[in-house]
Tab-separated table of C-alpha atoms in Angstrom:
chain	number	residue	atom	x	y	z
A	1	MET	CA	92.534	116.883	30.804
A	2	SER	CA	91.211	115.119	33.925
A	3	SER	CA	89.675	111.981	34.696
A	4	THR	CA	87.691	110.547	37.978
A	5	VAL	CA	88.078	107.094	38.816
A	6	LYS	CA	84.539	105.720	39.582
A	7	MET	CA	84.022	103.070	42.413
A	8	THR	CA	83.247	99.765	41.199
A	9	HIS	CA	80.050	98.171	42.041
A	10	SER	CA	81.477	95.488	43.889
A	11	LEU	CA	83.633	97.611	45.954
A	12	ARG	CA	80.492	99.785	46.663
A	13	GLU	CA	78.735	96.618	47.869
A	14	GLN	CA	81.462	95.568	50.150
A	15	ILE	CA	81.616	98.780	51.697
A	16	MET	CA	77.651	98.947	52.257
A	17	THR	CA	77.954	95.583	53.667
A	18	ASP	CA	80.840	95.940	56.035
A	19	PRO	CA	81.401	99.775	56.592
A	20	GLU	CA	83.373	99.012	59.916
A	21	VAL	CA	86.353	97.880	57.420
A	22	ILE	CA	86.644	101.431	56.588
A	23	LEU	CA	86.098	102.878	60.229
A	24	GLU	CA	88.855	100.611	61.553
A	25	ASP	CA	91.474	101.592	59.177
A	26	LYS	CA	93.167	104.746	60.119
A	27	ASP	CA	95.009	105.246	56.990
A	28	VAL	CA	91.801	105.069	54.894
A	29	MET	CA	90.132	107.252	57.203
A	30	ARG	CA	92.748	109.758	57.120
A	31	ALA	CA	92.864	109.741	53.388
A	32	LEU	CA	88.725	110.283	53.234
A	33	VAL	CA	89.286	113.307	55.896
A	34	ALA	CA	92.001	114.755	53.599
A	35	ALA	CA	89.911	114.246	50.505
A	36	ASN	CA	86.722	116.043	52.183
A	37	GLU	CA	88.962	119.053	53.333
A	38	LYS	CA	90.389	119.314	49.799
A	39	ALA	CA	86.860	119.260	48.312
A	40	LEU	CA	85.709	121.919	50.813
A	41	GLY	CA	88.309	124.264	49.620
A	42	GLY	CA	91.054	126.621	51.661
A	43	ASN	CA	88.427	129.049	52.979
A	44	ILE	CA	86.330	126.803	54.817
A	45	VAL	CA	86.973	125.529	58.458
A	46	ASP	CA	86.046	121.918	58.628
A	47	LEU	CA	85.396	121.747	62.487
A	48	ARG	CA	84.107	118.073	62.332
A	49	GLY	CA	87.535	117.240	60.686
A	50	ILE	CA	89.348	119.170	63.631
A	51	ALA	CA	87.094	117.431	66.064
A	52	MET	CA	88.116	114.265	64.502
A	53	GLU	CA	91.906	114.611	64.591
A	54	ARG	CA	91.549	115.767	68.435
A	55	LEU	CA	89.746	112.599	69.172
A	56	GLU	CA	92.227	110.562	66.918
A	57	ALA	CA	95.204	112.046	69.156
A	58	ARG	CA	92.989	111.372	72.368
A	59	LEU	CA	92.531	107.753	71.344
A	60	ASP	CA	96.187	107.410	70.483
A	61	ARG	CA	97.027	108.741	74.085
A	62	LEU	CA	94.412	106.524	75.855
A	63	GLU	CA	95.805	103.399	73.837
A	64	ASP	CA	99.478	104.083	74.850
A	65	THR	CA	98.050	104.593	78.574
A	66	HIS	CA	96.327	101.129	78.377
A	67	ARG	CA	99.438	99.455	77.176
A	68	SER	CA	101.267	100.885	79.855
A	69	VAL	CA	98.802	99.678	82.654
A	70	ILE	CA	98.603	96.344	81.152
A	71	ALA	CA	102.409	96.167	81.108
A	72	ALA	CA	102.897	97.519	84.654
A	73	ALA	CA	100.047	95.049	85.781
A	74	TYR	CA	101.882	92.187	84.178
A	75	GLU	CA	105.169	93.277	85.861
A	76	ASN	CA	103.642	93.609	89.176
A	77	LEU	CA	102.224	89.983	88.735
A	78	ALA	CA	105.300	88.655	87.968
A	79	GLY	CA	107.094	90.286	91.004
A	80	THR	CA	104.113	88.985	93.338
A	81	ASN	CA	104.995	85.354	91.964
A	82	GLN	CA	108.478	85.869	92.416
A	83	VAL	CA	108.401	86.883	95.968
A	84	HIS	CA	105.848	84.081	96.950
A	85	ARG	CA	108.301	81.423	95.202
A	86	ALA	CA	111.215	82.984	97.209
A	87	ILE	CA	109.011	82.589	100.448
A	88	LEU	CA	108.208	79.180	99.991
A	89	ARG	CA	111.736	78.233	99.316
A	90	MET	CA	112.915	80.405	102.614
A	91	LEU	CA	110.329	78.348	104.632
A	92	ASP	CA	111.542	74.836	103.455
A	93	PRO	CA	114.717	74.319	105.782
A	94	PHE	CA	114.267	72.650	109.421
A	95	GLU	CA	117.613	74.044	110.560
A	96	PHE	CA	118.560	77.285	111.230
A	97	GLU	CA	121.907	77.411	109.432
A	98	GLN	CA	120.285	75.778	106.278
A	99	PHE	CA	117.850	78.341	106.442
A	100	LEU	CA	120.328	81.260	106.326
A	101	LYS	CA	122.608	79.452	103.651
A	102	ASP	CA	119.619	79.177	101.418
A	103	LEU	CA	118.962	83.073	101.661
A	104	ASP	CA	122.146	83.340	99.705
A	105	GLY	CA	121.710	80.679	97.516
A	106	ASP	CA	118.131	79.647	96.070
A	107	VAL	CA	116.345	82.548	97.708
A	108	ALA	CA	118.773	85.089	96.025
A	109	GLU	CA	118.571	83.189	92.759
A	110	ILE	CA	114.854	83.261	92.821
A	111	LEU	CA	114.664	87.049	93.474
A	112	ARG	CA	117.385	87.587	91.001
A	113	VAL	CA	119.421	89.490	93.504
A	114	ASP	CA	123.492	89.064	93.462
A	115	CYS	CA	123.752	88.553	97.332
A	116	ILE	CA	121.576	88.526	100.432
A	117	ARG	CA	123.018	89.522	103.907
A	118	LEU	CA	121.581	89.400	107.269
A	119	VAL	CA	122.678	91.791	109.882
A	120	LEU	CA	121.879	91.198	113.806
A	121	GLU	CA	122.774	93.665	116.267
A	122	THR	CA	124.136	92.116	119.632
A	123	VAL	CA	126.034	93.122	122.906
A	124	GLN	CA	127.959	89.938	122.743
A	125	SER	CA	131.063	89.367	120.940
A	126	ASP	CA	130.994	88.266	117.354
A	127	ASP	CA	133.708	85.553	117.888
A	128	ASP	CA	130.759	82.893	117.739
A	129	PRO	CA	131.024	79.533	116.101
A	130	VAL	CA	127.826	80.069	114.282
A	131	VAL	CA	128.789	83.448	112.984
A	132	ASN	CA	131.961	82.085	111.643
A	133	ARG	CA	130.349	79.480	109.848
A	134	LEU	CA	127.954	81.582	108.372
A	135	GLY	CA	129.976	84.787	107.817
A	136	ASP	CA	129.136	85.024	103.996
A	137	VAL	CA	125.777	85.703	104.803
A	138	LEU	CA	125.309	86.654	108.537
A	139	SER	CA	126.837	89.757	110.142
A	140	VAL	CA	126.835	90.957	113.747
A	141	ALA	CA	127.026	94.625	114.806
A	142	GLU	CA	126.842	96.761	117.813
A	143	PRO	CA	123.684	98.245	118.947
A	144	GLY	CA	122.530	101.122	116.678
A	145	PHE	CA	124.544	100.162	113.703
A	146	VAL	CA	121.013	99.320	111.738
A	147	GLU	CA	119.502	102.705	112.126
A	148	SER	CA	122.874	104.524	111.393
A	149	TYR	CA	123.248	102.246	108.247
A	150	LEU	CA	119.646	102.923	107.018
A	151	THR	CA	119.836	106.601	107.665
A	152	ASN	CA	123.561	107.256	106.556
A	153	GLY	CA	124.074	109.123	109.744
A	154	ARG	CA	121.566	111.927	108.815
A	155	ASP	CA	118.746	112.868	111.288
A	156	VAL	CA	116.055	111.422	109.164
A	157	PRO	CA	112.866	108.878	109.928
A	158	VAL	CA	114.014	105.265	109.780
A	159	ARG	CA	112.163	103.752	106.797
A	160	GLN	CA	111.211	100.023	106.604
A	161	VAL	CA	112.600	99.536	103.115
A	162	THR	CA	115.313	101.554	101.792
A	163	LEU	CA	116.492	101.415	98.115
A	164	ARG	CA	119.669	103.138	97.080
A	165	GLN	CA	123.159	102.650	95.751
A	166	VAL	CA	125.504	101.264	98.205
A	167	ILE	CA	127.240	103.586	100.574
A	168	PRO	CA	130.883	103.245	101.625
A	169	GLU	CA	129.861	101.411	105.126
A	170	GLY	CA	128.729	98.548	102.894
A	171	GLN	CA	132.078	96.749	103.361
A	172	MET	CA	131.337	95.760	106.609
A	173	ILE	CA	128.036	94.023	105.358
A	174	TYR	CA	129.154	92.825	101.875
A	175	GLY	CA	132.923	91.950	102.772
A	176	GLU	CA	134.676	91.024	99.264
A	177	ALA	CA	131.435	91.402	97.591
A	178	ALA	CA	131.726	94.933	98.270
A	179	ASP	CA	133.925	95.741	95.326
A	180	TRP	CA	131.162	95.019	92.962
A	181	ILE	CA	127.689	95.422	94.773
A	182	ARG	CA	126.218	98.673	93.410
A	183	SER	CA	122.773	99.172	94.643
A	184	GLU	CA	120.871	97.543	97.535
A	185	ALA	CA	117.572	97.242	99.046
A	186	CYS	CA	117.592	97.179	102.906
A	187	ILE	CA	114.728	95.929	104.993
A	188	ARG	CA	114.691	96.912	108.840
A	189	LEU	CA	113.623	93.868	110.962
A	190	ASP	CA	111.739	93.991	114.259
A	191	PHE	CA	112.154	90.601	116.164
A	192	GLY	CA	109.842	91.645	118.881
A	193	GLN	CA	109.914	93.256	122.382
A	194	GLY	CA	113.185	92.834	124.063
A	195	ARG	CA	115.373	92.082	121.100
A	196	LEU	CA	117.711	94.246	119.143
A	197	PRO	CA	116.605	94.977	115.551
A	198	GLY	CA	118.161	93.523	112.458
A	199	MET	CA	118.390	94.093	108.792
A	200	LEU	CA	117.918	92.173	105.532
A	201	VAL	CA	120.177	93.429	102.709
A	202	PHE	CA	119.600	92.499	99.023
A	203	GLY	CA	122.761	93.625	97.192
A	204	ALA	CA	122.825	94.022	93.284
A	205	GLU	CA	125.755	94.453	90.807
A	206	ASP	CA	123.472	96.512	88.549
A	207	PRO	CA	123.567	100.102	90.001
A	208	HIS	CA	120.035	100.764	88.866
A	209	GLN	CA	118.389	97.620	89.973
A	210	PHE	CA	117.197	99.194	93.255
A	211	LYS	CA	116.388	102.981	93.102
A	212	ALA	CA	114.256	105.202	95.451
A	213	ASN	CA	111.367	105.722	93.379
A	214	GLN	CA	110.397	101.971	92.876
A	215	GLY	CA	107.558	100.403	94.877
A	216	THR	CA	108.404	98.706	98.299
A	217	ASP	CA	105.081	96.729	99.031
A	218	LEU	CA	106.374	93.429	97.760
A	219	LEU	CA	109.955	93.926	99.821
A	220	ALA	CA	108.245	94.977	102.999
A	221	PHE	CA	105.817	91.787	102.474
A	222	PHE	CA	109.041	89.594	102.329
A	223	GLY	CA	110.437	91.577	105.309
A	224	GLY	CA	107.366	90.831	107.433
A	225	VAL	CA	107.452	86.797	106.629
A	226	PHE	CA	111.161	87.047	107.458
A	227	GLU	CA	110.667	88.525	110.585
A	228	ARG	CA	107.957	86.206	111.828
A	229	ALA	CA	110.325	83.057	110.438
A	230	MET	CA	113.299	84.463	112.696
A	231	ARG	CA	111.484	85.127	115.794
A	232	ARG	CA	110.563	81.331	115.988
A	233	TRP	CA	114.212	80.523	115.268
A	234	LEU	CA	115.346	83.224	118.121
A	235	SER	CA	112.977	81.732	120.600
């Protein structure tokens, strides 16, 4: 004996009045499609049902892509705001020593990196009172060091921004911090005609914070602002 459950008048009226309730419910739509296929029998191919399944799968993929794009946009916006706040803080000091000290202080904290180091190439002796006072954030090196460090001694073009895990030569830059710094972002600095280049280095304990496949636009922008600020100090 079989029995058929009939739709109540109130339910029918509700569906007729607001059919979107059914269309927007994926589980209900799947049940309706399955019931339709069952009614057709096993020997009939329901092309409309197959098309609906494909459209549904495509819609799911589009929704996932949409979520990914929105998440990436929010992440990029957050990163932009972060860099802007760090730049404003970097430009606050009126004295050069405070300018450099803030790099490894408030600026590093805003950027959420564990340390910031500035490397300047020079032909002079490193026995300088300013260098000695700012040894935690400032390092001097002989001409050619920046290019050698960025390329790791290889014959490759020098990029403005290099993201990677720390190489052994990092001991010279990080000092004692080299024992726990695992990844870095290196920004090559151009201080203008007639001046040797420099390098700004962000160090992180997390080995995956800086990776070669990440975008570098914001770091390049930060480096451009830093270059212009340093040119004023150096002049």
